[in-house]
Structure formats: C-alpha cells, structure tokens
Amino acid sequence: MSGHASFEPTNKIVKWFEDRLPVLGLAHASFVAFPTPRNLNYWWTFGGILFFFLLVQIITGIILAMHYVPHEALAFDSTEHILRDVNYGWLLRYLHSNGASMFFLAVYIHIFRGLYYGSFKGPREILWIIGVVIYVLMMAAGFLGYVLPWGQMSFWAATVITNLFSAFPIVGEPIVQWLWGGFSVGQPTLNRFFSFHYLVPLLLYVFVILHVWALHVVGNNNPTGVSVKKDQDTLPFHPYYTIKDSYAIVAFLLIYFWFVFFNPNQLGHPDNYIPADALVTPPHIVPEWYFLPFYAILRAVPDKLGGVLLMFGALAVLAVLPWLDRSKARSLTYRPLMKGFFWIFAVDAVLLGWLGSQPAEGIFVTLSRLATAYYFAHFLIILPLVSKFEVPRPRPASIMDAVLEKSGDADEAKS
Ligand code: HEM
C-alpha cells in the first residue's frame, strides 16, 4: 500500500541523499501520504498513544537508570534517593511507574478495539500475532521493572512468579535456580532483572517497527470492517490523522497527569515502600493491576502446573484467534449475537481482574474458576460456533456508503 512515488525532493542535497538512501521517501509514504480509511473513530488513536508511551518509558527509564543502583543493599535506598534528592527525580519516577500503567490501559483498549472490529482477521493475522508478542514483552518488561525498587512486593512477586517454573517436572527446579542465579531471589537475580528490564523495551521497539510495517502492508481495518477502495475511501494520514492522534494523546495525558501529579501511588501497593525482607512474607502478595486477570486464572486451579499452563494458555489462545473466528463479517457492528458475547467477555475479563486482587479463598476461588472457564469457553466454544451459525446483518458495499448513510445522505450513497 505504501509507495514512495509522491515524495519528490526539491533541495539538491536532499535529492542526492534520497537517491542513495530513500529514508525520507519511506517516512513520507508511511506517515504522510499513507492512505488511511476516512471513517476511523477515536478507538484507532490508541496505536499512536501506545507509541507515545513507549517513548516516554524509554526516555524516563534511561534517565532513572543513571541514578538507580541494582544492588540488594542499595536498590531500595537509591529509589528513595531518586524521589527525594535527584532534581525532578520524583517526576521521573512517577512518570515511569504511572507510565507503565497508562501503557497497559492503552494496550487493553487497543486489544479490545481489535477484538470488537475484527482487526485480527485476514489479512491482518501476522499484524495481530506480532501484537500478541508485543503484549507478552510488555508484561515481561512490567514484571522485571516492578522488582527493581526492591520493596516487599518486588521481592515476593519475584519469588512467586519465578517459582512458577518449578511446577514443570524435571526441568522446573534447574530453570528456577538458573533464573535466580542462586538458591533464592537475591543479588544475582536483581542484577539480571535490571539488565533484562533495559533490554526488553528495546526488543519491544523492534517488534513495534515490525507491527507498523505489517500494518502498512495490509492497511488499516475500519469500523465497518469492509475492505477499503483505495481512492474513494481513504485520506492521507497527514494532516487528518496526525491531528486526530495528537488530540487523543493530549486527552490521554490528562488522565496520566492526574495520577502523576495528584495520586502518584494510587496504582501501587503500599508494601512496596517497605524494604525487601526474605524473612517476612506479606499477608497478600498482589501483582500490579494489569496482571490481575492472569493471576486469577493462575490461582483458579488447585494444581500448580495446571494453573501455570492455563495462565500461559490464556495468552496463547489470543495468538490463534484469527483461526477461531470464521465469520465473513469483521466488525461486530453487523453481528448482534457476537456483539452480546463480546460484552459478556469484557465483563468476565474485568471480573477476573477484580478476583485476582482478592484473597484466594472461599467464594473468590469458586468465582475465579467460573470466570476462567468462561474466558476459555468464549474463545474455544462460543466464538467458533457463533461465527459459524450467525448470519451477519447486511454490510455496506463500501465505507463511503456507510459514512453517507450515517449522515442521512442515503441517495448519494446509492448513486
Ligand atoms: C507497544 C505496543 C503497541 C504499539 C505501539 C502499537 C501500535 C499500533 C499502531 C500505531 C497501529 C495503527 C493505529 C491503530 O490502529 O491504532 C496499530 C494497529 C493495530 N494493532 Fe497495535 N500496537 C501495539 C500493541 C498491540 C497489541 C498488543 C495488539 C494485539 C494483541 C495489537 C494489534 C493491532 C492490530 C490488530 C492493529 C490493526 C488495527 C486496525 O487497523 O484495525 N497492537 N498498532
């Protein structure tokens, strides 16, 4: 879809350079002339918002790393030192810790947008799968980063999560010791987690480039799900969507800044302001909010290995989604029955999140089991069956028709 044709430099030096390495032409084709469906709504601005937050995390992270010390005797104090002594250190740290939450909030909206409008369906399967890889890398980065302040939650989260691997027979124990670099979470663990916390976002960056590349090969989906006719249905990305994305980023910043400046510790756990202590286990070990649905799935199963497999299965099922939904219609706008199930699934996901924050006992365990069963039933039973039998409502012939029909100009739409 993207060609370089429309970029013709007038400046001689630029032209000389372009003839040898056409990067400006590539950037122009990708971010200026890129034909974008004219009916994209605000749910399509979250890719841009995510890109913005990736940059925020990398920039604030690099500066934090200049002051942070990955040593078990100094890590906690160096984090306090950043908050109290480093110029604008409090700002850097709160931008970074709340930035992680905003990044996940945005990615969840981005994923649910994809689920609703069928953006995972052909020809966007690879784009979607790269997205799932990005999501897994984001989780790895979030987990590794949370360990670094070396508070009680950091230490015990690291202990619980690394210990999960011990559930695998034979190889389990050696893997855990290899992850720890010893026989318990300690100095070697902290050091390697710091190293990987720096590395993973750079990998993330590589996958984001692949993601956007794949997007530019197949083009955007749109709210109707109908394939675009290039000339009548699209607009150049700039200025139409650069403006819309910028507006959305600023609106999203308001939520971000509300946390950073008014409630910077709202999303964290108070126990993480207690230095790590291997001899005192906190009463409830709770991960960050964005891991809670998976934590609920993990604890829903009485068997440790079963829980671990189910938790990874909950991610893996997302990767095969393009082959589970066989409906010809992409957008749920034209699939009333599946739309209903989509909203039940959304409620189920939120319920799992809430259950993940509760103690694993009594009614919470029962509810977690039901919600976990529904999570898998949604993807493995409901989606394939409904997509096979539901007859979608008539779809517009083109997105131009859909836009004009909505604005009441139906006659023009038909002509
Ligand atoms: C760092 C994280 C990510 C970044 C920076 C990113 C970036 C983008 C951008 C810029 C777009 C085009 C604009 C838009 O549709 O919003 C996009 C589209 C898309 N992304 Fe992502 N993305 C990320 C994570 C994910 C994840 C985790 C998934 C799914 C698991 C995903 C799936 C998709 C799909 C399917 C599209 C095509 C949407 C359509 O045209 O309907 N992305 N992404």
CSV table of C-alpha atoms and ligand atoms in Angstrom, one decimal:
chain,number,residue,atom,x,y,z
A,1,MET,CA,0.0,0.0,0.0
A,2,SER,CA,2.8,2.4,0.7
A,3,GLY,CA,4.8,3.6,-2.2
A,4,HIS,CA,7.4,6.3,-2.3
A,5,ALA,CA,6.1,7.9,-5.5
A,6,SER,CA,4.7,11.1,-4.1
A,7,PHE,CA,7.9,12.3,-2.4
A,8,GLU,CA,10.0,14.4,-4.8
A,9,PRO,CA,12.7,16.5,-3.0
A,10,THR,CA,13.4,19.9,-4.5
A,11,ASN,CA,16.5,20.5,-2.4
A,12,LYS,CA,19.6,19.2,-4.3
A,13,ILE,CA,21.3,17.8,-1.2
A,14,VAL,CA,18.2,16.0,0.0
A,15,LYS,CA,17.7,14.6,-3.5
A,16,TRP,CA,21.4,13.4,-3.6
A,17,PHE,CA,20.9,11.7,-0.3
A,18,GLU,CA,17.5,10.2,-1.3
A,19,ASP,CA,18.9,8.7,-4.4
A,20,ARG,CA,21.3,6.8,-2.2
A,21,LEU,CA,19.2,6.0,0.9
A,22,PRO,CA,15.5,6.8,0.4
A,23,VAL,CA,14.6,7.1,4.1
A,24,LEU,CA,12.7,10.4,3.8
A,25,GLY,CA,10.6,8.9,1.0
A,26,LEU,CA,9.9,5.9,3.2
A,27,ALA,CA,8.9,8.1,6.1
A,28,HIS,CA,6.7,10.2,3.8
A,29,ALA,CA,5.0,7.2,2.3
A,30,SER,CA,4.4,5.7,5.8
A,31,PHE,CA,3.4,8.7,7.9
A,32,VAL,CA,2.3,11.5,5.4
A,33,ALA,CA,0.8,10.0,2.3
A,34,PHE,CA,-0.2,6.7,3.8
A,35,PRO,CA,-3.8,6.1,2.6
A,36,THR,CA,-5.9,5.8,5.7
A,37,PRO,CA,-9.7,4.9,5.8
A,38,ARG,CA,-11.7,8.1,6.2
A,39,ASN,CA,-14.1,6.6,8.8
A,40,LEU,CA,-11.6,5.7,11.6
A,41,ASN,CA,-13.0,6.6,15.0
A,42,TYR,CA,-11.1,7.5,18.2
A,43,TRP,CA,-10.5,3.8,19.1
A,44,TRP,CA,-8.0,3.9,16.3
A,45,THR,CA,-5.9,6.6,18.0
A,46,PHE,CA,-4.6,4.1,20.6
A,47,GLY,CA,-1.8,2.8,18.4
A,48,GLY,CA,-0.4,6.4,18.4
A,49,ILE,CA,-1.0,6.7,22.1
A,50,LEU,CA,1.0,3.4,22.7
A,51,PHE,CA,3.8,4.7,20.5
A,52,PHE,CA,3.9,7.8,22.6
A,53,PHE,CA,4.1,5.9,25.9
A,54,LEU,CA,6.8,3.6,24.6
A,55,LEU,CA,8.9,6.7,24.0
A,56,VAL,CA,8.0,8.1,27.5
A,57,GLN,CA,9.0,4.8,29.1
A,58,ILE,CA,12.3,4.6,27.3
A,59,ILE,CA,13.3,8.2,27.9
A,60,THR,CA,12.4,8.3,31.6
A,61,GLY,CA,13.8,4.8,32.1
A,62,ILE,CA,17.2,5.7,30.6
A,63,ILE,CA,17.5,8.7,33.0
A,64,LEU,CA,16.3,6.7,36.0
A,65,ALA,CA,19.0,4.1,35.3
A,66,MET,CA,21.6,6.8,35.7
A,67,HIS,CA,20.6,7.1,39.4
A,68,TYR,CA,19.4,3.6,40.3
A,69,VAL,CA,21.8,1.1,41.8
A,70,PRO,CA,21.0,-2.6,41.1
A,71,HIS,CA,22.3,-3.9,44.4
A,72,GLU,CA,20.2,-5.7,47.1
A,73,ALA,CA,21.7,-3.4,49.8
A,74,LEU,CA,21.2,-0.2,47.8
A,75,ALA,CA,18.4,-0.6,45.4
A,76,PHE,CA,15.6,0.4,47.8
A,77,ASP,CA,17.6,3.4,49.1
A,78,SER,CA,18.6,4.5,45.6
A,79,THR,CA,14.9,4.6,44.6
A,80,GLU,CA,14.2,6.8,47.6
A,81,HIS,CA,17.2,8.9,46.7
A,82,ILE,CA,15.7,9.4,43.2
A,83,LEU,CA,12.4,10.5,44.8
A,84,ARG,CA,14.0,12.8,47.4
A,85,ASP,CA,17.4,14.1,46.2
A,86,VAL,CA,17.6,13.9,42.4
A,87,ASN,CA,16.4,17.1,40.7
A,88,TYR,CA,12.9,16.3,39.4
A,89,GLY,CA,13.6,12.7,40.4
A,90,TRP,CA,10.1,12.4,41.8
A,91,LEU,CA,8.7,13.4,38.5
A,92,LEU,CA,10.8,11.0,36.5
A,93,ARG,CA,10.0,8.1,38.8
A,94,TYR,CA,6.2,8.8,38.9
A,95,LEU,CA,6.2,9.4,35.1
A,96,HIS,CA,7.8,6.0,34.7
A,97,SER,CA,5.8,4.0,37.2
A,98,ASN,CA,2.4,5.5,36.2
A,99,GLY,CA,3.5,5.5,32.5
A,100,ALA,CA,3.6,1.7,32.8
A,101,SER,CA,0.0,1.7,34.0
A,102,MET,CA,-1.1,4.0,31.2
A,103,PHE,CA,0.8,1.9,28.6
A,104,PHE,CA,-1.2,-1.2,29.8
A,105,LEU,CA,-4.5,0.8,29.9
A,106,ALA,CA,-3.9,1.9,26.3
A,107,VAL,CA,-2.9,-1.6,25.2
A,108,TYR,CA,-6.0,-3.2,26.7
A,109,ILE,CA,-8.2,-0.7,24.9
A,110,HIS,CA,-6.2,-1.3,21.7
A,111,ILE,CA,-6.7,-5.1,22.0
A,112,PHE,CA,-10.4,-4.8,22.8
A,113,ARG,CA,-10.8,-2.5,19.8
A,114,GLY,CA,-9.2,-5.2,17.7
A,115,LEU,CA,-11.5,-7.8,19.1
A,116,TYR,CA,-14.6,-5.7,18.5
A,117,TYR,CA,-13.9,-4.7,15.0
A,118,GLY,CA,-12.3,-8.0,13.9
A,119,SER,CA,-8.9,-6.4,13.2
A,120,PHE,CA,-7.3,-9.7,13.9
A,121,LYS,CA,-8.9,-11.4,10.9
A,122,GLY,CA,-7.3,-11.9,7.5
A,123,PRO,CA,-5.3,-10.3,6.0
A,124,ARG,CA,-4.1,-8.9,9.4
A,125,GLU,CA,-3.2,-12.2,11.1
A,126,ILE,CA,0.5,-11.5,11.3
A,127,LEU,CA,-0.1,-7.9,12.4
A,128,TRP,CA,-2.2,-9.4,15.2
A,129,ILE,CA,0.3,-12.1,16.2
A,130,ILE,CA,3.1,-9.5,16.4
A,131,GLY,CA,0.7,-7.6,18.6
A,132,VAL,CA,0.4,-10.6,20.9
A,133,VAL,CA,4.2,-10.9,21.1
A,134,ILE,CA,4.4,-7.2,21.9
A,135,TYR,CA,1.9,-7.8,24.7
A,136,VAL,CA,4.0,-10.6,26.2
A,137,LEU,CA,7.1,-8.5,26.0
A,138,MET,CA,5.3,-5.6,27.7
A,139,MET,CA,4.3,-8.0,30.5
A,140,ALA,CA,7.9,-9.1,30.9
A,141,ALA,CA,9.1,-5.5,31.0
A,142,GLY,CA,6.5,-4.6,33.6
A,143,PHE,CA,7.3,-7.5,35.8
A,144,LEU,CA,11.1,-7.0,35.6
A,145,GLY,CA,10.7,-3.3,36.3
A,146,TYR,CA,8.5,-3.9,39.4
A,147,VAL,CA,11.2,-5.9,41.0
A,148,LEU,CA,13.8,-3.2,40.8
A,149,PRO,CA,12.7,-0.9,43.7
A,150,TRP,CA,13.4,-4.0,45.9
A,151,GLY,CA,10.4,-3.4,48.2
A,152,GLN,CA,8.5,-6.2,49.9
A,153,MET,CA,6.1,-6.6,46.9
A,154,SER,CA,9.0,-6.5,44.4
A,155,PHE,CA,10.8,-9.3,46.3
A,156,TRP,CA,7.8,-11.5,46.9
A,157,ALA,CA,6.4,-11.0,43.4
A,158,ALA,CA,9.7,-12.1,42.0
A,159,THR,CA,9.7,-15.1,44.3
A,160,VAL,CA,6.2,-16.2,43.5
A,161,ILE,CA,6.5,-15.7,39.7
A,162,THR,CA,9.9,-17.3,39.2
A,163,ASN,CA,8.8,-20.2,41.4
A,164,LEU,CA,6.0,-20.9,39.0
A,165,PHE,CA,8.6,-22.6,36.7
A,166,SER,CA,9.3,-25.1,39.4
A,167,ALA,CA,5.9,-26.7,38.6
A,168,PHE,CA,7.4,-28.3,35.4
A,169,PRO,CA,8.6,-31.8,36.2
A,170,ILE,CA,12.4,-32.5,36.0
A,171,VAL,CA,13.5,-29.2,34.3
A,172,GLY,CA,11.5,-27.0,36.7
A,173,GLU,CA,13.9,-26.7,39.6
A,174,PRO,CA,17.0,-26.2,37.4
A,175,ILE,CA,15.2,-23.4,35.5
A,176,VAL,CA,14.3,-21.6,38.7
A,177,GLN,CA,17.8,-21.7,40.0
A,178,TRP,CA,19.1,-20.6,36.7
A,179,LEU,CA,16.6,-17.6,36.7
A,180,TRP,CA,17.7,-16.7,40.3
A,181,GLY,CA,21.4,-17.2,39.7
A,182,GLY,CA,21.4,-19.0,43.1
A,183,PHE,CA,19.1,-20.7,45.5
A,184,SER,CA,16.8,-17.9,46.3
A,185,VAL,CA,15.9,-14.5,44.9
A,186,GLY,CA,18.9,-12.3,45.7
A,187,GLN,CA,21.7,-10.1,44.3
A,188,PRO,CA,22.3,-12.1,41.1
A,189,THR,CA,18.5,-12.1,40.4
A,190,LEU,CA,18.3,-8.3,40.9
A,191,ASN,CA,21.3,-7.7,38.7
A,192,ARG,CA,20.0,-9.8,35.8
A,193,PHE,CA,16.4,-8.4,36.1
A,194,PHE,CA,17.9,-4.9,35.8
A,195,SER,CA,19.8,-6.0,32.7
A,196,PHE,CA,16.7,-7.6,31.1
A,197,HIS,CA,14.5,-4.7,32.1
A,198,TYR,CA,16.7,-2.5,30.0
A,199,LEU,CA,16.9,-5.0,27.1
A,200,VAL,CA,13.2,-6.0,26.7
A,201,PRO,CA,11.9,-2.5,25.8
A,202,LEU,CA,14.4,-2.3,23.0
A,203,LEU,CA,13.2,-5.6,21.7
A,204,LEU,CA,9.7,-4.2,22.1
A,205,TYR,CA,10.8,-1.4,19.9
A,206,VAL,CA,11.9,-3.8,17.2
A,207,PHE,CA,8.5,-5.6,17.3
A,208,VAL,CA,6.7,-2.3,17.2
A,209,ILE,CA,8.5,-1.5,14.0
A,210,LEU,CA,7.5,-4.9,12.6
A,211,HIS,CA,3.9,-4.2,13.8
A,212,VAL,CA,3.7,-0.9,12.0
A,213,TRP,CA,5.4,-2.4,8.9
A,214,ALA,CA,2.8,-5.2,8.8
A,215,LEU,CA,0.1,-2.6,9.2
A,216,HIS,CA,1.4,-0.6,6.3
A,217,VAL,CA,1.5,-3.7,4.0
A,218,VAL,CA,-2.2,-4.7,4.6
A,219,GLY,CA,-3.6,-1.3,5.6
A,220,ASN,CA,-6.0,-0.3,8.4
A,221,ASN,CA,-9.2,-2.1,9.1
A,222,ASN,CA,-12.1,0.3,9.9
A,223,PRO,CA,-15.3,0.4,11.9
A,224,THR,CA,-17.4,-1.2,9.2
A,225,GLY,CA,-14.8,-4.0,8.7
A,226,VAL,CA,-15.4,-3.6,4.9
A,227,SER,CA,-12.3,-3.6,2.8
A,228,VAL,CA,-11.4,-0.2,1.5
A,229,LYS,CA,-11.4,1.0,-2.1
A,230,LYS,CA,-8.1,2.9,-2.1
A,231,ASP,CA,-9.1,6.2,-3.8
A,232,GLN,CA,-12.6,6.9,-2.7
A,233,ASP,CA,-12.4,5.5,0.9
A,234,THR,CA,-9.0,6.9,2.1
A,235,LEU,CA,-7.4,10.1,3.2
A,236,PRO,CA,-3.7,10.8,3.5
A,237,PHE,CA,-2.5,10.1,7.1
A,238,HIS,CA,-1.2,13.7,7.4
A,239,PRO,CA,-2.8,16.0,8.4
A,240,TYR,CA,-6.1,14.2,9.1
A,241,TYR,CA,-4.8,11.5,11.4
A,242,THR,CA,-1.8,13.3,12.8
A,243,ILE,CA,-4.2,15.9,14.2
A,244,LYS,CA,-6.7,13.3,15.5
A,245,ASP,CA,-3.9,11.2,17.1
A,246,SER,CA,-2.3,14.3,18.7
A,247,TYR,CA,-5.6,15.4,20.1
A,248,ALA,CA,-6.2,11.9,21.6
A,249,ILE,CA,-2.7,11.8,23.1
A,250,VAL,CA,-3.3,15.2,24.8
A,251,ALA,CA,-6.7,13.9,26.2
A,252,PHE,CA,-5.0,10.8,27.4
A,253,LEU,CA,-2.2,12.8,29.0
A,254,LEU,CA,-4.9,14.4,31.3
A,255,ILE,CA,-5.6,11.0,32.9
A,256,TYR,CA,-1.9,10.3,33.1
A,257,PHE,CA,-1.1,13.6,34.7
A,258,TRP,CA,-3.9,13.2,37.2
A,259,PHE,CA,-2.1,10.2,38.5
A,260,VAL,CA,1.4,11.6,38.2
A,261,PHE,CA,0.7,14.9,39.9
A,262,PHE,CA,-2.2,14.1,42.3
A,263,ASN,CA,-2.2,10.4,43.1
A,264,PRO,CA,1.2,9.0,42.1
A,265,ASN,CA,1.0,6.0,44.4
A,266,GLN,CA,-2.7,5.2,43.8
A,267,LEU,CA,-1.9,2.2,41.5
A,268,GLY,CA,1.0,0.9,43.5
A,269,HIS,CA,1.0,-1.2,46.6
A,270,PRO,CA,1.9,0.4,50.0
A,271,ASP,CA,4.0,-2.6,51.0
A,272,ASN,CA,6.5,-1.7,48.3
A,273,TYR,CA,7.6,1.2,50.5
A,274,ILE,CA,8.9,-1.4,53.0
A,275,PRO,CA,12.4,-2.7,52.1
A,276,ALA,CA,12.6,-6.3,50.8
A,277,ASP,CA,12.8,-8.8,53.6
A,278,ALA,CA,13.3,-12.5,52.9
A,279,LEU,CA,12.2,-13.4,56.4
A,280,VAL,CA,8.8,-11.7,56.3
A,281,THR,CA,6.1,-12.8,53.8
A,282,PRO,CA,3.4,-10.1,53.2
A,283,PRO,CA,-0.1,-11.4,54.1
A,284,HIS,CA,-1.3,-10.9,50.5
A,285,ILE,CA,1.1,-10.9,47.6
A,286,VAL,CA,-0.7,-9.0,44.8
A,287,PRO,CA,0.8,-8.1,41.4
A,288,GLU,CA,0.2,-4.8,39.6
A,289,TRP,CA,-3.4,-4.3,38.4
A,290,TYR,CA,-2.6,-5.1,34.8
A,291,PHE,CA,-1.6,-8.7,35.7
A,292,LEU,CA,-4.6,-9.4,37.9
A,293,PRO,CA,-6.8,-11.3,35.4
A,294,PHE,CA,-3.9,-13.7,34.7
A,295,TYR,CA,-3.2,-14.0,38.4
A,296,ALA,CA,-6.8,-15.0,39.0
A,297,ILE,CA,-6.6,-17.7,36.3
A,298,LEU,CA,-3.3,-19.0,37.8
A,299,ARG,CA,-4.9,-19.4,41.2
A,300,ALA,CA,-8.2,-20.7,40.0
A,301,VAL,CA,-6.6,-24.2,39.5
A,302,PRO,CA,-5.8,-26.3,42.6
A,303,ASP,CA,-2.8,-27.8,40.8
A,304,LYS,CA,0.3,-25.6,40.4
A,305,LEU,CA,1.3,-26.9,37.0
A,306,GLY,CA,-2.3,-26.8,35.8
A,307,GLY,CA,-2.5,-23.1,36.9
A,308,VAL,CA,0.7,-22.2,35.1
A,309,LEU,CA,-0.4,-24.0,31.9
A,310,LEU,CA,-3.8,-22.3,32.0
A,311,MET,CA,-2.2,-18.9,32.5
A,312,PHE,CA,0.1,-19.3,29.5
A,313,GLY,CA,-2.9,-20.9,27.6
A,314,ALA,CA,-4.9,-17.7,28.2
A,315,LEU,CA,-2.2,-15.8,26.3
A,316,ALA,CA,-1.7,-18.5,23.6
A,317,VAL,CA,-5.3,-18.6,22.7
A,318,LEU,CA,-5.1,-15.0,21.6
A,319,ALA,CA,-2.5,-15.9,19.0
A,320,VAL,CA,-4.7,-18.4,17.3
A,321,LEU,CA,-7.8,-16.1,17.4
A,322,PRO,CA,-7.7,-15.4,13.6
A,323,TRP,CA,-8.4,-19.1,13.0
A,324,LEU,CA,-11.1,-19.5,15.7
A,325,ASP,CA,-13.5,-16.8,14.3
A,326,ARG,CA,-14.6,-17.9,10.8
A,327,SER,CA,-17.3,-15.3,10.2
A,328,LYS,CA,-17.2,-13.4,6.9
A,329,ALA,CA,-18.1,-10.1,8.6
A,330,ARG,CA,-15.2,-8.5,10.5
A,331,SER,CA,-16.9,-5.8,12.6
A,332,LEU,CA,-19.3,-6.8,15.4
A,333,THR,CA,-21.5,-3.8,14.3
A,334,TYR,CA,-23.0,-6.3,11.9
A,335,ARG,CA,-23.0,-9.3,14.2
A,336,PRO,CA,-25.6,-8.6,17.0
A,337,LEU,CA,-25.2,-12.0,18.7
A,338,MET,CA,-21.4,-12.0,18.8
A,339,LYS,CA,-21.6,-8.4,20.0
A,340,GLY,CA,-23.6,-9.5,23.0
A,341,PHE,CA,-21.0,-12.2,23.8
A,342,PHE,CA,-18.2,-9.6,23.3
A,343,TRP,CA,-19.6,-7.5,26.1
A,344,ILE,CA,-20.1,-10.6,28.4
A,345,PHE,CA,-16.4,-11.4,27.7
A,346,ALA,CA,-15.4,-7.8,28.6
A,347,VAL,CA,-17.3,-8.1,31.9
A,348,ASP,CA,-15.7,-11.5,32.5
A,349,ALA,CA,-12.2,-10.0,32.0
A,350,VAL,CA,-12.9,-7.2,34.5
A,351,LEU,CA,-14.3,-9.7,36.9
A,352,LEU,CA,-11.2,-11.8,36.6
A,353,GLY,CA,-9.1,-8.7,37.3
A,354,TRP,CA,-11.1,-8.0,40.5
A,355,LEU,CA,-10.9,-11.6,41.6
A,356,GLY,CA,-7.1,-11.5,41.1
A,357,SER,CA,-6.9,-8.8,43.8
A,358,GLN,CA,-8.9,-10.8,46.3
A,359,PRO,CA,-7.5,-13.5,48.7
A,360,ALA,CA,-7.5,-17.0,47.1
A,361,GLU,CA,-10.2,-18.4,49.4
A,362,GLY,CA,-13.9,-19.3,49.7
A,363,ILE,CA,-16.3,-17.7,47.2
A,364,PHE,CA,-13.4,-15.9,45.4
A,365,VAL,CA,-11.9,-19.2,44.3
A,366,THR,CA,-15.3,-20.5,43.1
A,367,LEU,CA,-15.9,-17.3,41.1
A,368,SER,CA,-12.4,-17.4,39.7
A,369,ARG,CA,-13.0,-20.9,38.4
A,370,LEU,CA,-16.3,-19.9,36.7
A,371,ALA,CA,-14.7,-16.8,35.2
A,372,THR,CA,-11.7,-18.7,34.0
A,373,ALA,CA,-13.9,-21.4,32.4
A,374,TYR,CA,-15.9,-18.6,30.7
A,375,TYR,CA,-12.7,-17.0,29.4
A,376,PHE,CA,-11.7,-20.2,27.6
A,377,ALA,CA,-15.3,-21.0,26.6
A,378,HIS,CA,-15.5,-17.6,24.9
A,379,PHE,CA,-12.6,-18.3,22.6
A,380,LEU,CA,-12.8,-22.0,22.1
A,381,ILE,CA,-16.5,-22.7,22.0
A,382,ILE,CA,-18.7,-19.6,21.7
A,383,LEU,CA,-16.6,-17.7,19.1
A,384,PRO,CA,-16.2,-20.7,16.7
A,385,LEU,CA,-19.8,-21.7,17.0
A,386,VAL,CA,-21.4,-18.3,16.7
A,387,SER,CA,-19.1,-17.3,13.8
A,388,LYS,CA,-20.3,-20.5,12.0
A,389,PHE,CA,-24.0,-20.1,12.5
A,390,GLU,CA,-24.7,-16.4,13.0
A,391,VAL,CA,-25.9,-14.7,9.8
A,392,PRO,CA,-24.4,-11.2,9.8
A,393,ARG,CA,-26.6,-8.2,9.1
A,394,PRO,CA,-26.2,-6.7,5.6
A,395,ARG,CA,-23.0,-4.7,5.3
A,396,PRO,CA,-22.4,-1.6,3.2
A,397,ALA,CA,-20.8,-2.1,-0.2
A,398,SER,CA,-18.0,0.3,0.7
A,399,ILE,CA,-17.1,2.5,3.7
A,400,MET,CA,-18.1,5.6,1.6
A,401,ASP,CA,-21.7,4.2,1.5
A,402,ALA,CA,-21.6,3.6,5.3
A,403,VAL,CA,-20.4,7.1,6.0
A,404,LEU,CA,-23.0,8.8,3.7
A,405,GLU,CA,-25.8,6.6,5.1
A,406,LYS,CA,-25.0,7.6,8.6
A,407,SER,CA,-25.0,11.3,7.7
A,408,GLY,CA,-28.5,10.8,6.1
A,409,ASP,CA,-27.3,11.2,2.6
A,410,ALA,CA,-28.5,7.8,1.6
A,411,ASP,CA,-29.5,8.7,-2.0
A,412,GLU,CA,-26.0,10.0,-2.7
A,413,ALA,CA,-24.7,6.8,-1.1
A,414,LYS,CA,-26.7,4.7,-3.6
A,415,SER,CA,-25.8,6.7,-6.7
B,1,HEM,C1,3.7,-1.1,22.2
B,1,HEM,C2,2.5,-1.6,21.8
B,1,HEM,C3,1.9,-1.3,20.5
B,1,HEM,C4,2.0,-0.2,19.7
B,1,HEM,C5,3.0,0.9,19.8
B,1,HEM,C6,1.1,-0.4,18.6
B,1,HEM,C7,0.9,0.4,17.5
B,1,HEM,C8,-0.1,0.4,16.6
B,1,HEM,C9,-0.4,1.4,15.6
B,1,HEM,C10,0.3,2.7,15.5
B,1,HEM,C11,-1.4,0.9,14.9
B,1,HEM,C12,-2.2,1.7,13.8
B,1,HEM,C13,-3.2,2.7,14.5
B,1,HEM,C14,-4.3,2.0,15.3
B,1,HEM,O1,-4.9,1.1,14.7
B,1,HEM,O2,-4.5,2.3,16.5
B,1,HEM,C15,-1.8,-0.4,15.3
B,1,HEM,C16,-2.7,-1.2,14.8
B,1,HEM,C17,-3.0,-2.5,15.2
B,1,HEM,N1,-2.5,-3.1,16.4
B,1,HEM,FE1,-1.1,-2.4,17.6
B,1,HEM,N2,0.4,-1.6,18.8
B,1,HEM,C18,0.8,-2.1,20.0
B,1,HEM,C19,0.3,-3.3,20.6
B,1,HEM,C20,-0.6,-4.1,20.0
B,1,HEM,C21,-1.1,-5.3,20.6
B,1,HEM,C22,-0.7,-5.9,22.0
B,1,HEM,C23,-2.0,-5.9,19.7
B,1,HEM,C24,-2.8,-7.2,19.9
B,1,HEM,C25,-2.6,-8.2,20.6
B,1,HEM,C26,-2.1,-5.0,18.6
B,1,HEM,C27,-2.9,-5.3,17.5
B,1,HEM,C28,-3.1,-4.4,16.4
B,1,HEM,C29,-4.0,-4.6,15.3
B,1,HEM,C30,-4.8,-5.8,15.0
B,1,HEM,C31,-3.9,-3.4,14.5
B,1,HEM,C32,-4.7,-3.1,13.2
B,1,HEM,C33,-5.9,-2.3,13.7
B,1,HEM,C34,-6.8,-1.9,12.6
B,1,HEM,O3,-6.4,-1.4,11.6
B,1,HEM,O4,-8.0,-2.2,12.8
B,1,HEM,N3,-1.2,-4.0,18.8
B,1,HEM,N4,-0.9,-0.7,16.4
